[in-house]
Tab-separated table of C-alpha atoms and ligand atoms in Angstrom:
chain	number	residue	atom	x	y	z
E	5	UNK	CA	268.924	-0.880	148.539
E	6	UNK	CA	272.187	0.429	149.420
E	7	UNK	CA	274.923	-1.929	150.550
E	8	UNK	CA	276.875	-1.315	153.591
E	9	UNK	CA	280.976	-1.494	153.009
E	10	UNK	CA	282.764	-4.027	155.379
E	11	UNK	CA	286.452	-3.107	155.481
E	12	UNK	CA	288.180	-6.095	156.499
E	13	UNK	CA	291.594	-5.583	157.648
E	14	UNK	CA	293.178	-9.556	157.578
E	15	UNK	CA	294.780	-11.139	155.456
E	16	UNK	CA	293.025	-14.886	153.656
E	17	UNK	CA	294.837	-16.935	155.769
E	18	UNK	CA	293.962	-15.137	159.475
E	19	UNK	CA	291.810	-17.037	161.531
E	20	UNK	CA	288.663	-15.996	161.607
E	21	UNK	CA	285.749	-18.295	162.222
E	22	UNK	CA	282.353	-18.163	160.191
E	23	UNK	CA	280.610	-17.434	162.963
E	24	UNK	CA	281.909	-14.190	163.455
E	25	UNK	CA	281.538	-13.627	159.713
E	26	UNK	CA	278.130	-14.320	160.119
E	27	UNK	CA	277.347	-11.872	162.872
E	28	UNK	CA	279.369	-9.343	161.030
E	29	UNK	CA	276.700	-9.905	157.484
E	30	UNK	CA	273.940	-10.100	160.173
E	31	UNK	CA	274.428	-6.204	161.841
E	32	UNK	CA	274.530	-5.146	157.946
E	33	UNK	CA	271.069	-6.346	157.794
E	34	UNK	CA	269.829	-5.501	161.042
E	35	UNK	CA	270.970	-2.424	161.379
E	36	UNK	CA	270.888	-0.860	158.130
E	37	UNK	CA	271.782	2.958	158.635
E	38	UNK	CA	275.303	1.688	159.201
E	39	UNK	CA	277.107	4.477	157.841
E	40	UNK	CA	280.795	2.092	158.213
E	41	UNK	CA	282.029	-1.014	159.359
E	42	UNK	CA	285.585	-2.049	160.046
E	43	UNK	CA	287.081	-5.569	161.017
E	44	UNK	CA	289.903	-6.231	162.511
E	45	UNK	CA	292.183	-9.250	162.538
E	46	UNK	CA	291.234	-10.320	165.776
E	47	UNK	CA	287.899	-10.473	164.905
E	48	UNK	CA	285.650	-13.464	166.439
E	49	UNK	CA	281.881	-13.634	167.529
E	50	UNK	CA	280.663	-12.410	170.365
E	51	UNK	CA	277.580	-12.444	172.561
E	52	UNK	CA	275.754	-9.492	171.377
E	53	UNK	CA	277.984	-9.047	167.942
E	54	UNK	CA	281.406	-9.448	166.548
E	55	UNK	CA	284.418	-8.753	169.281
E	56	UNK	CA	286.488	-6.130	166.726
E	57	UNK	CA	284.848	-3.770	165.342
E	58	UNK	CA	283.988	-0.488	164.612
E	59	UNK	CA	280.754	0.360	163.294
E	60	UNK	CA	279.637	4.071	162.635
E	61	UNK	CA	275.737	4.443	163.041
E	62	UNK	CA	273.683	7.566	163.714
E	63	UNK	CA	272.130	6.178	166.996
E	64	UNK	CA	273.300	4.012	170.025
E	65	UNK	CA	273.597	0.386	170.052
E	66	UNK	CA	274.335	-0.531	173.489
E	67	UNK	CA	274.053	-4.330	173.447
E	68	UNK	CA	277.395	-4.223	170.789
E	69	UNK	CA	279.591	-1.972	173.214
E	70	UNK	CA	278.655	-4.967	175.583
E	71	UNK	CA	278.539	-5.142	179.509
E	72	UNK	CA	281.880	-4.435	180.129
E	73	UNK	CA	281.798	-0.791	178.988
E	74	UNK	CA	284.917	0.858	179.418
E	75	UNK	CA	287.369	-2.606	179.451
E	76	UNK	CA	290.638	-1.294	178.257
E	77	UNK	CA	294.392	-2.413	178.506
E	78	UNK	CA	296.940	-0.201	180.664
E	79	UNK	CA	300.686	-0.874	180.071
E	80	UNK	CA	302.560	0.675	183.443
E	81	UNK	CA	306.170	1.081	183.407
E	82	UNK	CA	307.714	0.473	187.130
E	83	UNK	CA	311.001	1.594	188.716
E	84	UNK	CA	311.588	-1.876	189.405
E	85	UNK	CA	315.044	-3.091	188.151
E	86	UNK	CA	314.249	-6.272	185.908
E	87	UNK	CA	317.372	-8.024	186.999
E	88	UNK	CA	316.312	-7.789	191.001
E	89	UNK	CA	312.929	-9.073	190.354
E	90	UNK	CA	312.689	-13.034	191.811
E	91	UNK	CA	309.503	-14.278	189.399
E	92	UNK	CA	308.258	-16.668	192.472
E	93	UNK	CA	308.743	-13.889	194.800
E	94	UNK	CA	306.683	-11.617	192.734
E	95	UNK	CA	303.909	-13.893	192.024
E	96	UNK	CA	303.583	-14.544	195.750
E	97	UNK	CA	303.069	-11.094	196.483
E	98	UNK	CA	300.891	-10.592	193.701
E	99	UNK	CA	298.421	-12.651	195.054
E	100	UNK	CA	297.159	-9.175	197.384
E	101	UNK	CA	295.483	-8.394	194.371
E	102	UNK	CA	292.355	-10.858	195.418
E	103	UNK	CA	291.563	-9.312	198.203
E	104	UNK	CA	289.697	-5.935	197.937
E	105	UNK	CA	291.446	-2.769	197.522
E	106	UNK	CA	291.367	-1.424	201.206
E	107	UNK	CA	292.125	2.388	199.510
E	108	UNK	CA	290.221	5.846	199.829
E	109	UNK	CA	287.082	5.164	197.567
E	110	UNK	CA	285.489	7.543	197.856
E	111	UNK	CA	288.394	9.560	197.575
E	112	UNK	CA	289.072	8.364	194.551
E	113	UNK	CA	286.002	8.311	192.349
E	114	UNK	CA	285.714	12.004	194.107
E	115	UNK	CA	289.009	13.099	192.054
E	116	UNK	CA	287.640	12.105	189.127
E	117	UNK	CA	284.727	13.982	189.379
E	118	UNK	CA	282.488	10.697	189.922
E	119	UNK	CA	279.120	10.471	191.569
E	120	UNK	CA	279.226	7.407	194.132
E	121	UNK	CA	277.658	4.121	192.982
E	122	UNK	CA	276.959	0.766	195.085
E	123	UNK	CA	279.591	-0.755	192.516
E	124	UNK	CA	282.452	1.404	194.061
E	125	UNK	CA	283.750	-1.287	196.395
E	126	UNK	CA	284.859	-3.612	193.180
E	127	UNK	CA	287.230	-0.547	192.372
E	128	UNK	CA	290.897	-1.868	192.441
E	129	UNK	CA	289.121	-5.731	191.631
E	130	UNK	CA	290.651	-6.928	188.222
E	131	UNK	CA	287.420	-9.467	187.724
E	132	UNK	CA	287.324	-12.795	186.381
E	133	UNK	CA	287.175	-14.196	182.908
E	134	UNK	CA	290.081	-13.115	180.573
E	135	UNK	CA	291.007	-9.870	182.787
E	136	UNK	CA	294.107	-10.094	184.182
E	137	UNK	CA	297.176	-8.343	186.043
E	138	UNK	CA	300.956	-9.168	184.414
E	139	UNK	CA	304.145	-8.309	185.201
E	140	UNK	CA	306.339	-8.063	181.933
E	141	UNK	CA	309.784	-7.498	180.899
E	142	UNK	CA	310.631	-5.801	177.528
E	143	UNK	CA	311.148	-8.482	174.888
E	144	UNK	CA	312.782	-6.505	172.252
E	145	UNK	CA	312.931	-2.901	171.397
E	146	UNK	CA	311.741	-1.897	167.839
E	147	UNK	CA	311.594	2.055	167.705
E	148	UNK	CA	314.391	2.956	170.135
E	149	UNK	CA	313.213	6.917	170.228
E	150	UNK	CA	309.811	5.613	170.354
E	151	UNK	CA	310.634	3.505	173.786
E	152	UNK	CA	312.624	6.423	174.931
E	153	UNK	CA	309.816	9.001	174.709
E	154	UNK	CA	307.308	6.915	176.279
E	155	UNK	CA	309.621	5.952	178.772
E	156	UNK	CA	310.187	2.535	178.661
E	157	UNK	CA	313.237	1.581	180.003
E	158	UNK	CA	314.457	-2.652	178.520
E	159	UNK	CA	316.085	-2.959	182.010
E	160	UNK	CA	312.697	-2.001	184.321
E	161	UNK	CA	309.794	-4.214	185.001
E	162	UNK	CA	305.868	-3.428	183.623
E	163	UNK	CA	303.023	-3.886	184.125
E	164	UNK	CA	300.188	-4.678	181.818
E	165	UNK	CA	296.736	-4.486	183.271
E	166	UNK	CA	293.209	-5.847	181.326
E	167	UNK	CA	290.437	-5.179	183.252
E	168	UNK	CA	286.887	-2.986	182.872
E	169	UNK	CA	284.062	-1.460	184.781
E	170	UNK	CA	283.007	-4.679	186.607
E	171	UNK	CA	279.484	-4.596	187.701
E	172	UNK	CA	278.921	-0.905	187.145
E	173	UNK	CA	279.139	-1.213	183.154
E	174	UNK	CA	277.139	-4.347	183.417
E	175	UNK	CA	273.812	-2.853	185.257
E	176	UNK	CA	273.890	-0.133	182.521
E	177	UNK	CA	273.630	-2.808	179.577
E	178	UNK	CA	270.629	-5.173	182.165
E	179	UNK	CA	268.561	-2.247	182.449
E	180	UNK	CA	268.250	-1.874	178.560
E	181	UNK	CA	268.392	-5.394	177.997
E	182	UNK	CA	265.562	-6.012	180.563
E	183	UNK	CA	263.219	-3.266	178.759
E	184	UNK	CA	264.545	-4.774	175.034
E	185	UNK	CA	264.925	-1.212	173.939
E	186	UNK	CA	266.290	-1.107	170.707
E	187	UNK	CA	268.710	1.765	168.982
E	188	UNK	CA	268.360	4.982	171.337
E	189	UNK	CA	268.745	7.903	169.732
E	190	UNK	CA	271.270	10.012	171.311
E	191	UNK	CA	268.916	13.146	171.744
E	192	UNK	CA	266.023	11.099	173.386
E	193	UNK	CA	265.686	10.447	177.228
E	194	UNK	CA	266.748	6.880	177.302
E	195	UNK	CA	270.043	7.693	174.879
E	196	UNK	CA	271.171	10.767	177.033
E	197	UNK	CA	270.961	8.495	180.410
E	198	UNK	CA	272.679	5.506	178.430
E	199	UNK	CA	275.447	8.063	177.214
E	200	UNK	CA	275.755	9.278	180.907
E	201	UNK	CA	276.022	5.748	182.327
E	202	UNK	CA	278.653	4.702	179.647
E	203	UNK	CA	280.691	7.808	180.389
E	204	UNK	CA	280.879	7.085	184.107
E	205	UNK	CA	281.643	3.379	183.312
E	206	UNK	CA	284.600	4.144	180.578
E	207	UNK	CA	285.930	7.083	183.674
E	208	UNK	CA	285.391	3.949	186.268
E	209	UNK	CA	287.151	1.456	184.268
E	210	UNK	CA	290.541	3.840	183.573
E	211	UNK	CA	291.006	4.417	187.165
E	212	UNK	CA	290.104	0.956	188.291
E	213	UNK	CA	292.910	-0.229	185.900
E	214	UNK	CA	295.533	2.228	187.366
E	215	UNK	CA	294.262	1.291	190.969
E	216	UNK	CA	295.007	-2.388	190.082
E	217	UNK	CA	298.597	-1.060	188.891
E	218	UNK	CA	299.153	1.038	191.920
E	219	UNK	CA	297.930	-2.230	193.894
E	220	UNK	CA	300.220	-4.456	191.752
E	221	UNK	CA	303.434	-1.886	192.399
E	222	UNK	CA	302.981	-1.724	195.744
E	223	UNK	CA	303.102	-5.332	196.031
E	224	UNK	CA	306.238	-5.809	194.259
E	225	UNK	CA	307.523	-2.523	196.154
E	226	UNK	CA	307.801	-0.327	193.495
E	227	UNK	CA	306.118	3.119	191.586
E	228	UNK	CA	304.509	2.807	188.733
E	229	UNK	CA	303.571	5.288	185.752
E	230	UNK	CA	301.058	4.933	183.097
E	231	UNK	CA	302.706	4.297	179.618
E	232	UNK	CA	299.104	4.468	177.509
E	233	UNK	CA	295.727	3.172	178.616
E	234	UNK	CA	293.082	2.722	176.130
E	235	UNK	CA	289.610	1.115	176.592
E	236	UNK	CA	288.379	-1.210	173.494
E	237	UNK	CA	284.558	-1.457	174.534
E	238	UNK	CA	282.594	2.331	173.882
E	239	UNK	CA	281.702	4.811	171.938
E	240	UNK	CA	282.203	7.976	170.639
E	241	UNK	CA	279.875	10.681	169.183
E	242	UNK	CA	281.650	11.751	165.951
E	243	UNK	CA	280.703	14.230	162.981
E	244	UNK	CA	279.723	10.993	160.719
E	245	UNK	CA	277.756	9.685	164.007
E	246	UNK	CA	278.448	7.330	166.670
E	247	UNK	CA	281.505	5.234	166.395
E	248	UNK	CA	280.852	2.011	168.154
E	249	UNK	CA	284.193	0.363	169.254
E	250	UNK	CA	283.950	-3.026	170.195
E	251	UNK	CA	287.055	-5.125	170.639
E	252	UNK	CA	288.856	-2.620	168.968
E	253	UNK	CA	291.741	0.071	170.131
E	254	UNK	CA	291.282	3.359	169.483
E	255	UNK	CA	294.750	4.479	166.951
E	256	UNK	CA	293.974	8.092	167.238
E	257	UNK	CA	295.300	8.397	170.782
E	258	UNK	CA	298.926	7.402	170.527
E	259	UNK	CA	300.932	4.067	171.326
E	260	UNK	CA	298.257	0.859	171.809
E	261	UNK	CA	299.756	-2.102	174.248
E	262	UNK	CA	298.811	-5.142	172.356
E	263	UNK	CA	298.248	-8.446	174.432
E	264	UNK	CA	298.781	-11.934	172.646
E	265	UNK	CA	298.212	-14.510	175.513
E	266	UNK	CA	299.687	-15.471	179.331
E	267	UNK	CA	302.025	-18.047	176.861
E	268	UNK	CA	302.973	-15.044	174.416
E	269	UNK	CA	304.557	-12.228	173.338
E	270	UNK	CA	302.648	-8.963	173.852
E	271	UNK	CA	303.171	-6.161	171.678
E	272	UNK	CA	303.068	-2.196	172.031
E	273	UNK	CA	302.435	-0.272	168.973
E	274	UNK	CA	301.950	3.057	167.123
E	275	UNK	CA	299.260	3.427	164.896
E	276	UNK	CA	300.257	4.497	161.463
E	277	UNK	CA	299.493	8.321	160.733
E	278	UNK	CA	298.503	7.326	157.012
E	279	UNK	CA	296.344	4.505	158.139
E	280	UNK	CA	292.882	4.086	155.771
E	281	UNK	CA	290.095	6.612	157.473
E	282	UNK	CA	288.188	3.134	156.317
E	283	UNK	CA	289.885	1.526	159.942
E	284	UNK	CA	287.861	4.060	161.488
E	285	UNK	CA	290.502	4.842	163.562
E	286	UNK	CA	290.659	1.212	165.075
E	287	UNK	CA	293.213	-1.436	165.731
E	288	UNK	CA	293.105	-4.694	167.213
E	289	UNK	CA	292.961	-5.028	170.883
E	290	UNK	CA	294.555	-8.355	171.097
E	291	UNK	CA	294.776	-11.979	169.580
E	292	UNK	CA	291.328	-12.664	169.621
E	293	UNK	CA	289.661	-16.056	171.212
E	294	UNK	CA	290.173	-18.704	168.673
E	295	UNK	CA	288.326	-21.701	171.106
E	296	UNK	CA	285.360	-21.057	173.181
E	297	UNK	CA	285.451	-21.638	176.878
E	298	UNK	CA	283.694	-24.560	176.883
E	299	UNK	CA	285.454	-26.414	174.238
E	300	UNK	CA	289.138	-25.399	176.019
E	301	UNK	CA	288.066	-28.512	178.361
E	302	UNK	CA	288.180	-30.923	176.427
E	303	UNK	CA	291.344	-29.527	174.694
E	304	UNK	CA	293.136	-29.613	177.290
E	305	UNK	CA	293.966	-33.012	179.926
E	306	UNK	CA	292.588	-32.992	183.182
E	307	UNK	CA	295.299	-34.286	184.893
E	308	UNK	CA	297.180	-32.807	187.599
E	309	UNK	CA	300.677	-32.873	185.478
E	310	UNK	CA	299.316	-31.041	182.462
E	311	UNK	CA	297.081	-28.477	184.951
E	312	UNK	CA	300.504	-28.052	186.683
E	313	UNK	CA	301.909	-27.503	183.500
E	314	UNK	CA	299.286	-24.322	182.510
E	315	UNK	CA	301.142	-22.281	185.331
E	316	UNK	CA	304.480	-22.044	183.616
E	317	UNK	CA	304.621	-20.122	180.495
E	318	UNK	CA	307.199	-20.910	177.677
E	319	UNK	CA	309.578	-18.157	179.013
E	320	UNK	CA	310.166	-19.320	182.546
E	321	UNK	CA	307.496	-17.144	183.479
E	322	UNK	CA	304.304	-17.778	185.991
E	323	UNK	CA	300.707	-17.809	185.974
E	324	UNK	CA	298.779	-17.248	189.271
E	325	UNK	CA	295.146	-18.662	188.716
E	326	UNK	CA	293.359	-20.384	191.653
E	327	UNK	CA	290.574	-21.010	189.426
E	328	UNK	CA	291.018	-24.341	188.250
E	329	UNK	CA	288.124	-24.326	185.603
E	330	UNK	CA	289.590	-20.717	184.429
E	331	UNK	CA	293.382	-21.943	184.012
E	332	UNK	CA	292.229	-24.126	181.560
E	333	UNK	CA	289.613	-21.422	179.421
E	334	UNK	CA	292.031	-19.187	179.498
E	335	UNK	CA	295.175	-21.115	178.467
E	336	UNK	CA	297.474	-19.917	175.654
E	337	UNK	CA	295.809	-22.026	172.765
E	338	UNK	CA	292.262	-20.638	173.706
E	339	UNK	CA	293.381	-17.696	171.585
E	340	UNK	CA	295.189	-16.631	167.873
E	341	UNK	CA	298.309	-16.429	167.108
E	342	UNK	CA	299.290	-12.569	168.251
E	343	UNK	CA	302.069	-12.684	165.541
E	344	UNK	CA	299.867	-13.107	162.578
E	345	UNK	CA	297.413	-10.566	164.137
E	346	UNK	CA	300.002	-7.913	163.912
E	347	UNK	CA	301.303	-9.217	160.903
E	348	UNK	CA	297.756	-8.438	159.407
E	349	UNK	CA	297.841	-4.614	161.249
E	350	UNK	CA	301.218	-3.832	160.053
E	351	UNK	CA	300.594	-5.391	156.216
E	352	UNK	CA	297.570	-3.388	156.031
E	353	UNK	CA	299.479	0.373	157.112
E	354	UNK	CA	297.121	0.535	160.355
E	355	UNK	CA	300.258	0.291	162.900
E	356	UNK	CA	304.103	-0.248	163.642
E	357	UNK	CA	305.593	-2.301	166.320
E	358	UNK	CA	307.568	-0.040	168.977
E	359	UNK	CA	308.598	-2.978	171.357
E	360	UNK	CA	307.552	-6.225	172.540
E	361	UNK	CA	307.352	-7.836	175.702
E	362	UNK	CA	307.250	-11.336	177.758
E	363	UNK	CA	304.998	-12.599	180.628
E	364	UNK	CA	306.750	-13.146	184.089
E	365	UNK	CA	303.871	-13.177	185.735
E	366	UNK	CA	300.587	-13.747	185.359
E	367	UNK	CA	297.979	-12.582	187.395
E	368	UNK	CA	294.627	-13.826	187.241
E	369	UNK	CA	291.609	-13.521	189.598
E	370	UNK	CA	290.911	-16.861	191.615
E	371	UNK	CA	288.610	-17.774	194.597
E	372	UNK	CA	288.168	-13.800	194.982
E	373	UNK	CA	286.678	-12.616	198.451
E	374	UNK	CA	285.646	-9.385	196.414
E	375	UNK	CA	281.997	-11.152	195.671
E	376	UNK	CA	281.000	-10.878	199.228
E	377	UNK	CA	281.948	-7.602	199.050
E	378	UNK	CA	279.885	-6.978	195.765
E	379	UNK	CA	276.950	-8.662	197.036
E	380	UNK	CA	278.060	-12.005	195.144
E	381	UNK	CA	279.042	-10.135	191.869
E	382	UNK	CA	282.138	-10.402	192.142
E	383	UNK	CA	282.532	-12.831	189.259
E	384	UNK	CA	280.841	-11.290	187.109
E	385	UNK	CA	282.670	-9.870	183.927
Y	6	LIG	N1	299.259	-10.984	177.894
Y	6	LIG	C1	298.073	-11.593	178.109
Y	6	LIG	N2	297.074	-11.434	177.207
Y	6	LIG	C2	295.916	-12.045	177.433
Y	6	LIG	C3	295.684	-12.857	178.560
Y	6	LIG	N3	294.394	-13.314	178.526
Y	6	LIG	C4	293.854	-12.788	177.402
Y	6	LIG	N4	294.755	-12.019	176.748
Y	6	LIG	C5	294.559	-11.182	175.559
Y	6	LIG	O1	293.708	-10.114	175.930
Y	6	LIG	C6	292.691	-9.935	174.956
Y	6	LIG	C7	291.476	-9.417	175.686
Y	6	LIG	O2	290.313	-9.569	174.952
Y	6	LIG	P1	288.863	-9.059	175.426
Y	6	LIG	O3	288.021	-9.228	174.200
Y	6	LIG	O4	288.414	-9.890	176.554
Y	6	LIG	O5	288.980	-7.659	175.829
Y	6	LIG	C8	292.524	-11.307	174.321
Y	6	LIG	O6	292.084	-11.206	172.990
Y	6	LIG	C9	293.912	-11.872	174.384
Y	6	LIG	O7	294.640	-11.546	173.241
Y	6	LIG	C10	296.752	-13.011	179.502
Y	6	LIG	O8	296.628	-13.683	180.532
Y	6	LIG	N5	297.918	-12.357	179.236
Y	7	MN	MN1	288.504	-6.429	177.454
């Protein structure tokens, strides 16, 4: 029996719990025509499989890409001068964003060459869980050129927007789910229509992201321009078979925005040209939970001083969650420490920090209206 190489890429002392360790062991022996697996640092377990990883197989596995095919991070730069932006202001107006996008829809998925779906109408919807909408201000500059040929200007507000295919990605994934098909391989029936529906999704989830920027700029009154987008949850039909990305940045596509937490630093970075082919061409796609949902609740007080206390982050910043139950999963010690994370990516030659940058404002869904629009989906991730 041939063993399957795990490349772990994080250090001994990185967080990882042994559940995700566990699920990582477990696809070696479940699926064992794994041609390569890589970890990242912000590795932890996930519903279907480990959140960061890449895993090169010779036929699909949709379950690991997940529901939310296509979830990706954009980083938006804005013409927005930093020091004219009011933070209370801005996270008043930002508050548009729950209501559903009122644009050309149609129009829209038309441009990109998309066939209509019922799911259309949550285009421009960020969704609930961690997905979220934030303004940001450049921390600290790193690679000066770098910053300058992307663009990003220390003095201008951006915009950093996580957010995926909503309910379209998520009916691809039921339907297999339902019929517990197994591996597809990518020439049969079954794998061609799964590889269709993921395609649409990933296309569906790049221009819902830049809708939700467009939304955001227009809110604050300003333009905005994409800096890099990059989705973390597909796949990709390679010469050594199909790479399976799941939690995991693509580093063959230039600079990767890096989110720690609404209470952190987030970081933008460029992969490393020499990086180990054993990354398969992944980096991490953010800190990584550390606490399940769940278990956040009885981390954190349930008193009106401390919930108060979530919507302020550490550098004068805001968060905008109506959500009550979500404020608290999603608070700044539900996940690792970002720091360490990139620590891990830049010990390991995988990638190099170009800038970093601080929440102003966070944007999260709350009591959205966009689930009566969806048919009651609309929380769905
Ligand atoms: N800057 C912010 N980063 C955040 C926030 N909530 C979560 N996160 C980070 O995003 C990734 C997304 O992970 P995914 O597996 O759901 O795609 C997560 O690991 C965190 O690092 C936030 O409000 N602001
Ligand atoms: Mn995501």
């Amino acid at each position: 029996m041939t063993t399957i190489p795990i490349h772990r890429f994080f250090s001994e002392s990185a967080w990882i719990e042994g559940s995700a360790l566990a699920q990582l062991e477990h696809l070696t022996r479940t699926i064992p025509d794994i041609a390569a697996l890589a970890a990242m640092p912000d590795l932890h377990p996930g519903k279907y499989g480990p959140v960061g990883i890449g895993m090169l197989a010779p036929d699909l596995h949709p379950p690991l890409v997940g529901s939310d095919i296509g979830c990706g991070m954009g980083l938006f730069r804005t013409d927005l001068k930093l020091k004219k932006l009011r933070v209370d202001k801005a996270a008043e107006r930002l508050k548009v964003l729950d209501a559903p996008w009122d644009g050309d829809l149609r129009g829209m998925t038309e441009a990109a060459g998309l066939a209509p779906t019922p799911y259309d109408v949550g285009l421009g919807s960020i969704g609930s869980g961690n997905h979220f909408c934030e303004v940001q201000a450049v921390h600290e500059v790193r690679d000066e050129a770098a910053c300058r040929e992307a663009g990003i200007d220390p003095d201008r507000v951006h915009v950093l927007v996580h957010s995926g295919s909503r309910a379209l990605g998520a009916s691809s994934l039921e339907a297999l789910v339902r019929t517990e098909a197994g591996p597809l391989a990518c020439a049969s029936e079954e794998g061609r229509r799964y590889l269709a529906a993921h395609d649409h999704a990933v296309a569906w989830a790049r221009i819902n992201r830049a809708i939700i920027a467009e939304r955001a700029g227009e809110a604050l009154r300003g333009a905005v321009e994409p800096v890099a987008d990059l989705a973390h949850n597909f796949l990709e039909p390679t010469e050594r078979g199909i790479l399976h990305r799941k939690g995991v940045a693509p580093a063959d596509r230039g600079l990767v925005p890096i989110p720690g937490s609404r209470e952190t630093l987030s970081y933008l970075v460029r992969p490393s040209p020499g990086a180990s082919p054993d990354a398969l061409a992944c980096l991490a796609h953010g800190a990584g939970r550390k606490h399940d949902r769940g278990s956040m609740h009885g981390r954190i007080e349930r008193v009106r001083s401390v919930r108060e206390g979530l919507k302020r982050n550490p550098f004068g910043g805001l968060v905008v969650c109506e959500d009550r139950n979500l404020l608290i999963e999603e608070a700044g010690d539900a996940y690792k420490a970002i720091d360490q994370v990139i620590d891990d990516l830049v010990r390991f030659g995988l990638a190099e920090v170009v800038a970093t940058f601080r929440p102003l404002v966070t944007f999260k869904t709350g009591l959205s209206t966009i689930g009566r629009r969806e048919g009651g989906q609309g929380r769905g991730r």
